[in-house]
């Protein structure tokens, strides 16, 4: 079943780029916006997700938390973000293996 605007997600705990991630604790009373893409992380964020990441504070001011979701292995994401030198400021959750 596809997610729809206003849908409730069950709480989960997952490793992320900001450490252990608990959805409900992280959201608090804010809305959440999931950023996903079916392609490889390495080809995608520079042109599309990184500009959205730069608007992170503007979204926070509106009560919206941004969260990246990747199908890539967690170690690949960490390696990629290491090359971005802090320019990607939203948390990303991914598979551990």
mmCIF file with all atom_site columns, C-alpha atoms in Angstrom:
data_model
loop_
_atom_site.group_PDB
_atom_site.id
_atom_site.type_symbol
_atom_site.label_atom_id
_atom_site.label_alt_id
_atom_site.label_comp_id
_atom_site.label_asym_id
_atom_site.label_entity_id
_atom_site.label_seq_id
_atom_site.pdbx_PDB_ins_code
_atom_site.Cartn_x
_atom_site.Cartn_y
_atom_site.Cartn_z
_atom_site.occupancy
_atom_site.B_iso_or_equiv
_atom_site.pdbx_formal_charge
_atom_site.auth_seq_id
_atom_site.auth_comp_id
_atom_site.auth_asym_id
_atom_site.auth_atom_id
_atom_site.pdbx_PDB_model_num
ATOM 1  C CA . UNK A 1 1  ? 0.000  0.000  0.000  1.00 0.00 ? 1  UNK A CA 1
ATOM 2  C CA . UNK A 1 2  ? 1.512  3.381  -0.991 1.00 0.00 ? 2  UNK A CA 1
ATOM 3  C CA . UNK A 1 3  ? 2.054  6.129  1.561  1.00 0.00 ? 3  UNK A CA 1
ATOM 4  C CA . UNK A 1 4  ? -0.231 9.123  1.261  1.00 0.00 ? 4  UNK A CA 1
ATOM 5  C CA . UNK A 1 5  ? 0.051  12.658 2.606  1.00 0.00 ? 5  UNK A CA 1
ATOM 6  C CA . UNK A 1 6  ? -1.029 12.638 6.222  1.00 0.00 ? 6  UNK A CA 1
ATOM 7  C CA . UNK A 1 7  ? -0.496 8.889  6.625  1.00 0.00 ? 7  UNK A CA 1
ATOM 8  C CA . UNK A 1 8  ? 0.778  7.645  9.971  1.00 0.00 ? 8  UNK A CA 1
ATOM 9  C CA . UNK A 1 9  ? 3.885  5.479  10.040 1.00 0.00 ? 9  UNK A CA 1
ATOM 10 C CA . UNK A 1 10 ? 4.505  3.013  12.846 1.00 0.00 ? 10 UNK A CA 1
ATOM 11 C CA . UNK A 1 11 ? 7.422  3.897  15.072 1.00 0.00 ? 11 UNK A CA 1
ATOM 12 C CA . UNK A 1 12 ? 10.748 2.228  14.322 1.00 0.00 ? 12 UNK A CA 1
ATOM 13 C CA . UNK A 1 13 ? 14.344 2.348  15.499 1.00 0.00 ? 13 UNK A CA 1
ATOM 14 C CA . UNK A 1 14 ? 17.047 2.207  12.834 1.00 0.00 ? 14 UNK A CA 1
ATOM 15 C CA . UNK A 1 15 ? 20.712 3.093  12.381 1.00 0.00 ? 15 UNK A CA 1
ATOM 16 C CA . UNK A 1 16 ? 21.154 6.411  10.623 1.00 0.00 ? 16 UNK A CA 1
ATOM 17 C CA . UNK A 1 17 ? 23.774 8.968  9.734  1.00 0.00 ? 17 UNK A CA 1
ATOM 18 C CA . UNK A 1 18 ? 22.984 10.716 13.047 1.00 0.00 ? 18 UNK A CA 1
ATOM 19 C CA . UNK A 1 19 ? 23.231 7.551  15.154 1.00 0.00 ? 19 UNK A CA 1
ATOM 20 C CA . UNK A 1 20 ? 20.346 5.460  16.433 1.00 0.00 ? 20 UNK A CA 1
ATOM 21 C CA . UNK A 1 21 ? 17.162 6.861  14.942 1.00 0.00 ? 21 UNK A CA 1
ATOM 22 C CA . UNK A 1 22 ? 13.745 6.602  16.640 1.00 0.00 ? 22 UNK A CA 1
ATOM 23 C CA . UNK A 1 23 ? 11.069 8.008  14.325 1.00 0.00 ? 23 UNK A CA 1
ATOM 24 C CA . UNK A 1 24 ? 8.633  9.284  16.958 1.00 0.00 ? 24 UNK A CA 1
ATOM 25 C CA . UNK A 1 25 ? 11.323 10.811 19.171 1.00 0.00 ? 25 UNK A CA 1
ATOM 26 C CA . UNK A 1 26 ? 12.916 12.511 16.160 1.00 0.00 ? 26 UNK A CA 1
ATOM 27 C CA . UNK A 1 27 ? 9.631  13.904 14.808 1.00 0.00 ? 27 UNK A CA 1
ATOM 28 C CA . UNK A 1 28 ? 8.249  15.122 18.126 1.00 0.00 ? 28 UNK A CA 1
ATOM 29 C CA . UNK A 1 29 ? 5.145  17.087 17.086 1.00 0.00 ? 29 UNK A CA 1
ATOM 30 C CA . UNK A 1 30 ? 6.459  17.925 13.609 1.00 0.00 ? 30 UNK A CA 1
ATOM 31 C CA . UNK A 1 31 ? 5.500  16.539 10.227 1.00 0.00 ? 31 UNK A CA 1
ATOM 32 C CA . UNK A 1 32 ? 7.988  14.307 8.421  1.00 0.00 ? 32 UNK A CA 1
ATOM 33 C CA . UNK A 1 33 ? 8.952  14.395 4.759  1.00 0.00 ? 33 UNK A CA 1
ATOM 34 C CA . UNK A 1 34 ? 10.639 11.241 3.409  1.00 0.00 ? 34 UNK A CA 1
ATOM 35 C CA . UNK A 1 35 ? 13.119 11.767 0.582  1.00 0.00 ? 35 UNK A CA 1
ATOM 36 C CA . UNK A 1 36 ? 13.734 8.645  -1.475 1.00 0.00 ? 36 UNK A CA 1
ATOM 37 C CA . UNK A 1 37 ? 14.952 7.750  -4.921 1.00 0.00 ? 37 UNK A CA 1
ATOM 38 C CA . UNK A 1 38 ? 15.111 4.365  -6.647 1.00 0.00 ? 38 UNK A CA 1
ATOM 39 C CA . UNK A 1 39 ? 18.568 4.956  -8.083 1.00 0.00 ? 39 UNK A CA 1
ATOM 40 C CA . UNK A 1 40 ? 22.054 4.841  -6.654 1.00 0.00 ? 40 UNK A CA 1
ATOM 41 C CA . UNK A 1 41 ? 22.715 7.463  -3.958 1.00 0.00 ? 41 UNK A CA 1
ATOM 42 C CA . UNK A 1 42 ? 25.973 8.535  -5.561 1.00 0.00 ? 42 UNK A CA 1
ATOM 43 C CA . UNK A 1 43 ? 24.377 9.833  -8.759 1.00 0.00 ? 43 UNK A CA 1
ATOM 44 C CA . UNK A 1 44 ? 21.370 11.475 -7.179 1.00 0.00 ? 44 UNK A CA 1
ATOM 45 C CA . UNK A 1 45 ? 21.847 13.929 -4.282 1.00 0.00 ? 45 UNK A CA 1
ATOM 46 C CA . UNK A 1 46 ? 24.209 16.388 -5.892 1.00 0.00 ? 46 UNK A CA 1
ATOM 47 C CA . UNK A 1 47 ? 21.571 17.510 -8.369 1.00 0.00 ? 47 UNK A CA 1
ATOM 48 C CA . UNK A 1 48 ? 18.346 16.915 -6.432 1.00 0.00 ? 48 UNK A CA 1
ATOM 49 C CA . UNK A 1 49 ? 18.555 16.038 -2.753 1.00 0.00 ? 49 UNK A CA 1
ATOM 50 C CA . UNK A 1 50 ? 21.452 18.307 -1.767 1.00 0.00 ? 50 UNK A CA 1
ATOM 51 C CA . UNK A 1 51 ? 19.540 21.526 -2.645 1.00 0.00 ? 51 UNK A CA 1
ATOM 52 C CA . UNK A 1 52 ? 16.605 20.264 -0.566 1.00 0.00 ? 52 UNK A CA 1
ATOM 53 C CA . UNK A 1 53 ? 19.036 19.513 2.257  1.00 0.00 ? 53 UNK A CA 1
ATOM 54 C CA . UNK A 1 54 ? 20.200 23.139 2.115  1.00 0.00 ? 54 UNK A CA 1
ATOM 55 C CA . UNK A 1 55 ? 16.593 24.183 2.809  1.00 0.00 ? 55 UNK A CA 1
ATOM 56 C CA . UNK A 1 56 ? 16.508 22.039 5.958  1.00 0.00 ? 56 UNK A CA 1
ATOM 57 C CA . UNK A 1 57 ? 16.253 25.028 8.328  1.00 0.00 ? 57 UNK A CA 1
ATOM 58 C CA . UNK A 1 58 ? 13.411 26.545 6.303  1.00 0.00 ? 58 UNK A CA 1
ATOM 59 C CA . UNK A 1 59 ? 11.510 23.252 6.537  1.00 0.00 ? 59 UNK A CA 1
ATOM 60 C CA . UNK A 1 60 ? 12.196 23.067 10.294 1.00 0.00 ? 60 UNK A CA 1
ATOM 61 C CA . UNK A 1 61 ? 10.778 26.577 10.695 1.00 0.00 ? 61 UNK A CA 1
ATOM 62 C CA . UNK A 1 62 ? 7.558  25.259 9.122  1.00 0.00 ? 62 UNK A CA 1
ATOM 63 C CA . UNK A 1 63 ? 7.450  22.253 11.487 1.00 0.00 ? 63 UNK A CA 1
ATOM 64 C CA . UNK A 1 64 ? 8.633  19.741 8.885  1.00 0.00 ? 64 UNK A CA 1
ATOM 65 C CA . UNK A 1 65 ? 11.538 17.330 9.454  1.00 0.00 ? 65 UNK A CA 1
ATOM 66 C CA . UNK A 1 66 ? 13.374 15.935 6.408  1.00 0.00 ? 66 UNK A CA 1
ATOM 67 C CA . UNK A 1 67 ? 14.522 12.311 6.359  1.00 0.00 ? 67 UNK A CA 1
ATOM 68 C CA . UNK A 1 68 ? 16.462 10.548 3.606  1.00 0.00 ? 68 UNK A CA 1
ATOM 69 C CA . UNK A 1 69 ? 15.762 6.877  2.988  1.00 0.00 ? 69 UNK A CA 1
ATOM 70 C CA . UNK A 1 70 ? 18.242 4.876  0.921  1.00 0.00 ? 70 UNK A CA 1
ATOM 71 C CA . UNK A 1 71 ? 18.392 1.351  -0.413 1.00 0.00 ? 71 UNK A CA 1
ATOM 72 C CA . UNK A 1 72 ? 22.194 1.545  -0.445 1.00 0.00 ? 72 UNK A CA 1
ATOM 73 C CA . UNK A 1 73 ? 24.291 -0.192 2.235  1.00 0.00 ? 73 UNK A CA 1
ATOM 74 C CA . UNK A 1 74 ? 24.892 1.982  5.273  1.00 0.00 ? 74 UNK A CA 1
ATOM 75 C CA . UNK A 1 75 ? 28.707 1.975  4.896  1.00 0.00 ? 75 UNK A CA 1
ATOM 76 C CA . UNK A 1 76 ? 28.333 3.307  1.324  1.00 0.00 ? 76 UNK A CA 1
ATOM 77 C CA . UNK A 1 77 ? 26.222 6.187  2.526  1.00 0.00 ? 77 UNK A CA 1
ATOM 78 C CA . UNK A 1 78 ? 28.721 7.104  5.225  1.00 0.00 ? 78 UNK A CA 1
ATOM 79 C CA . UNK A 1 79 ? 31.575 6.984  2.710  1.00 0.00 ? 79 UNK A CA 1
ATOM 80 C CA . UNK A 1 80 ? 29.670 9.202  0.303  1.00 0.00 ? 80 UNK A CA 1
ATOM 81 C CA . UNK A 1 81 ? 28.722 11.735 2.966  1.00 0.00 ? 81 UNK A CA 1
ATOM 82 C CA . UNK A 1 82 ? 32.350 11.899 4.052  1.00 0.00 ? 82 UNK A CA 1
ATOM 83 C CA . UNK A 1 83 ? 33.145 13.338 0.614  1.00 0.00 ? 83 UNK A CA 1
ATOM 84 C CA . UNK A 1 84 ? 30.370 15.959 0.908  1.00 0.00 ? 84 UNK A CA 1
ATOM 85 C CA . UNK A 1 85 ? 32.136 17.654 3.853  1.00 0.00 ? 85 UNK A CA 1
ATOM 86 C CA . UNK A 1 86 ? 29.034 18.372 5.903  1.00 0.00 ? 86 UNK A CA 1
ATOM 87 C CA . UNK A 1 87 ? 26.953 19.854 3.087  1.00 0.00 ? 87 UNK A CA 1
ATOM 88 C CA . UNK A 1 88 ? 24.292 17.162 3.488  1.00 0.00 ? 88 UNK A CA 1
ATOM 89 C CA . UNK A 1 89 ? 22.595 17.969 6.776  1.00 0.00 ? 89 UNK A CA 1
ATOM 90 C CA . UNK A 1 90 ? 19.523 15.705 6.915  1.00 0.00 ? 90 UNK A CA 1
ATOM 91 C CA . UNK A 1 91 ? 19.610 12.245 8.491  1.00 0.00 ? 91 UNK A CA 1
ATOM 92 C CA . UNK A 1 92 ? 19.585 9.223  6.199  1.00 0.00 ? 92 UNK A CA 1
ATOM 93 C CA . UNK A 1 93 ? 18.428 5.764  7.198  1.00 0.00 ? 93 UNK A CA 1
ATOM 94 C CA . UNK A 1 94 ? 19.637 2.701  5.316  1.00 0.00 ? 94 UNK A CA 1
ATOM 95 C CA . UNK A 1 95 ? 20.195 -1.011 5.596  1.00 0.00 ? 95 UNK A CA 1
ATOM 96 C CA . UNK A 1 96 ? 23.035 -1.957 7.921  1.00 0.00 ? 96 UNK A CA 1
ATOM 97 C CA . UNK A 1 97 ? 24.323 -4.786 5.674  1.00 0.00 ? 97 UNK A CA 1
#
